[in-house]
Amino acid sequence: MQRVTVLYSTHHHSPSLAGILQYLEDTFDLSTCTMVGSSAGALLSVLAACNAKPQAALNLAHDLCIRYNVFQRPLGLIGVWGGIVKQWLHELLPADAAQRCSGGHVRIVLTTLPMLRRKVVTEFKVCCSGCILLLLVERYL
């Protein structure tokens, strides 16, 4: 059996990403694939590894935006994005998400500061994907 690596390399957070994940789930056995991603691609990698359903992820994201009045806020997601994503992941991912993503099954590509070097993370204690950076960024906005 040939091992397939799925590379999610995108910085766009859009519903079309859920469509991409749905297509891949319908076409391939993702349990045998290595998932590699950064930014939104990190989210897709984690969702795929945890067998989260794309439509359920979109529905939950929409519900959280309504719950937090994102569509009525003058600045939209600014200042609340990290907390919403953290809650979204907490509600969406299974309790064993970190174990499912560890061991090389999911590889999240990060850029380290201040030297802007690439780092690949393959072992997880808590599965928050690349979104931990969003939490750090919000503290400085």
Tab-separated table of C-alpha atoms in Angstrom:
chain	number	residue	atom	x	y	z
A	1	MET	CA	0.000	0.000	0.000
A	2	GLN	CA	1.335	3.410	-0.955
A	3	ARG	CA	1.535	5.961	1.844
A	4	VAL	CA	0.020	9.325	0.932
A	5	THR	CA	0.985	12.653	2.467
A	6	VAL	CA	-1.671	15.357	2.455
A	7	LEU	CA	-0.190	18.853	2.544
A	8	TYR	CA	-2.463	21.724	3.535
A	9	SER	CA	-0.618	24.902	2.726
A	10	THR	CA	-2.986	27.801	2.997
A	11	HIS	CA	-3.436	30.942	4.990
A	12	HIS	CA	-7.085	31.453	4.114
A	13	HIS	CA	-9.794	30.641	6.629
A	14	SER	CA	-12.811	29.946	4.464
A	15	PRO	CA	-15.633	27.454	4.043
A	16	SER	CA	-13.931	26.124	0.894
A	17	LEU	CA	-11.327	24.493	3.131
A	18	ALA	CA	-14.056	22.320	4.610
A	19	GLY	CA	-14.964	21.303	1.056
A	20	ILE	CA	-11.371	20.307	0.410
A	21	LEU	CA	-11.342	18.191	3.560
A	22	GLN	CA	-14.672	16.603	2.637
A	23	TYR	CA	-13.331	15.685	-0.823
A	24	LEU	CA	-10.192	14.149	0.670
A	25	GLU	CA	-12.232	12.175	3.228
A	26	ASP	CA	-14.507	10.896	0.456
A	27	THR	CA	-11.579	9.993	-1.826
A	28	PHE	CA	-8.829	8.666	0.460
A	29	ASP	CA	-8.426	6.692	3.659
A	30	LEU	CA	-6.995	9.559	5.697
A	31	SER	CA	-6.086	7.273	8.591
A	32	THR	CA	-3.155	6.082	6.461
A	33	CYS	CA	-2.058	9.590	5.441
A	34	THR	CA	0.465	11.909	6.980
A	35	MET	CA	-1.089	15.348	7.404
A	36	VAL	CA	1.138	18.412	7.077
A	37	GLY	CA	-0.128	21.948	7.516
A	38	SER	CA	0.452	25.482	8.682
A	39	SER	CA	-2.070	28.124	9.711
A	40	ALA	CA	-5.491	27.014	8.428
A	41	GLY	CA	-3.752	23.933	7.044
A	42	ALA	CA	-2.812	22.987	10.609
A	43	LEU	CA	-6.483	23.124	11.533
A	44	LEU	CA	-7.416	20.903	8.596
A	45	SER	CA	-4.670	18.441	9.491
A	46	VAL	CA	-5.947	18.126	13.049
A	47	LEU	CA	-9.588	17.860	11.955
A	48	ALA	CA	-8.718	15.132	9.451
A	49	ALA	CA	-6.624	13.164	11.943
A	50	CYS	CA	-9.450	13.325	14.487
A	51	ASN	CA	-12.103	12.344	11.943
A	52	ALA	CA	-14.054	15.537	12.576
A	53	LYS	CA	-16.770	16.064	10.021
A	54	PRO	CA	-16.286	19.231	7.938
A	55	GLN	CA	-19.957	20.238	7.938
A	56	ALA	CA	-20.153	19.801	11.709
A	57	ALA	CA	-17.044	21.987	12.056
A	58	LEU	CA	-18.601	24.719	9.907
A	59	ASN	CA	-21.905	24.544	11.773
A	60	LEU	CA	-20.195	24.805	15.140
A	61	ALA	CA	-18.043	27.729	13.966
A	62	HIS	CA	-21.155	29.548	12.768
A	63	ASP	CA	-23.004	28.829	16.024
A	64	LEU	CA	-20.079	30.171	18.065
A	65	CYS	CA	-19.948	33.339	15.963
A	66	ILE	CA	-23.642	33.884	16.637
A	67	ARG	CA	-23.219	33.080	20.345
A	68	TYR	CA	-20.435	35.679	20.636
A	69	ASN	CA	-22.233	38.269	18.445
A	70	VAL	CA	-19.313	38.333	16.000
A	71	PHE	CA	-21.513	39.489	13.129
A	72	GLN	CA	-22.705	42.520	15.136
A	73	ARG	CA	-19.304	43.519	16.560
A	74	PRO	CA	-17.725	46.574	14.908
A	75	LEU	CA	-14.344	44.790	14.794
A	76	GLY	CA	-15.742	41.331	14.075
A	77	LEU	CA	-13.352	38.647	15.291
A	78	ILE	CA	-10.611	40.999	16.519
A	79	GLY	CA	-10.009	40.365	20.199
A	80	VAL	CA	-12.214	37.279	20.421
A	81	TRP	CA	-10.863	35.030	17.633
A	82	GLY	CA	-8.453	33.040	19.819
A	83	GLY	CA	-11.055	32.283	22.480
A	84	ILE	CA	-13.624	31.228	19.894
A	85	VAL	CA	-11.152	28.950	18.112
A	86	LYS	CA	-10.079	27.424	21.431
A	87	GLN	CA	-13.714	26.702	22.348
A	88	TRP	CA	-14.386	25.412	18.811
A	89	LEU	CA	-11.501	22.948	19.057
A	90	HIS	CA	-12.521	21.915	22.583
A	91	GLU	CA	-16.084	21.124	21.481
A	92	LEU	CA	-15.143	19.584	18.137
A	93	LEU	CA	-12.140	17.383	18.893
A	94	PRO	CA	-12.230	14.103	20.815
A	95	ALA	CA	-10.529	13.786	24.199
A	96	ASP	CA	-7.696	11.760	22.653
A	97	ALA	CA	-6.948	14.305	19.895
A	98	ALA	CA	-3.343	14.816	21.004
A	99	GLN	CA	-2.672	11.067	20.824
A	100	ARG	CA	-4.314	10.807	17.394
A	101	CYS	CA	-2.157	13.623	16.045
A	102	SER	CA	1.152	12.558	17.613
A	103	GLY	CA	3.734	10.163	16.285
A	104	GLY	CA	4.139	11.870	12.934
A	105	HIS	CA	0.535	11.414	11.770
A	106	VAL	CA	0.122	15.216	11.913
A	107	ARG	CA	2.960	17.608	11.281
A	108	ILE	CA	2.339	21.262	11.993
A	109	VAL	CA	4.749	23.728	10.453
A	110	LEU	CA	5.490	26.798	12.570
A	111	THR	CA	7.695	29.829	12.060
A	112	THR	CA	9.784	30.640	15.122
A	113	LEU	CA	10.477	34.172	16.274
A	114	PRO	CA	12.601	36.232	16.124
A	115	MET	CA	14.779	34.334	13.616
A	116	LEU	CA	11.873	33.255	11.359
A	117	ARG	CA	13.032	29.668	11.194
A	118	ARG	CA	10.730	26.826	10.269
A	119	LYS	CA	9.935	24.219	12.918
A	120	VAL	CA	7.901	21.071	12.409
A	121	VAL	CA	5.933	19.802	15.413
A	122	THR	CA	4.936	16.128	15.466
A	123	GLU	CA	4.248	15.430	19.155
A	124	PHE	CA	1.372	17.023	21.046
A	125	LYS	CA	0.332	17.155	24.685
A	126	VAL	CA	-2.712	19.328	24.084
A	127	CYS	CA	-4.154	19.551	20.628
A	128	CYS	CA	-4.720	23.214	19.802
A	129	SER	CA	-3.216	23.151	16.331
A	130	GLY	CA	-1.468	26.230	15.011
A	131	CYS	CA	-4.087	28.410	16.676
A	132	ILE	CA	-2.025	28.880	19.815
A	133	LEU	CA	-0.294	31.639	17.901
A	134	LEU	CA	-3.617	33.423	17.531
A	135	LEU	CA	-3.972	33.511	21.296
A	136	LEU	CA	-0.543	35.109	21.623
A	137	VAL	CA	-1.215	37.646	18.874
A	138	GLU	CA	-4.487	38.772	20.427
A	139	ARG	CA	-2.724	39.745	23.649
A	140	TYR	CA	-0.786	42.358	21.728
A	141	LEU	CA	-3.654	43.869	19.686
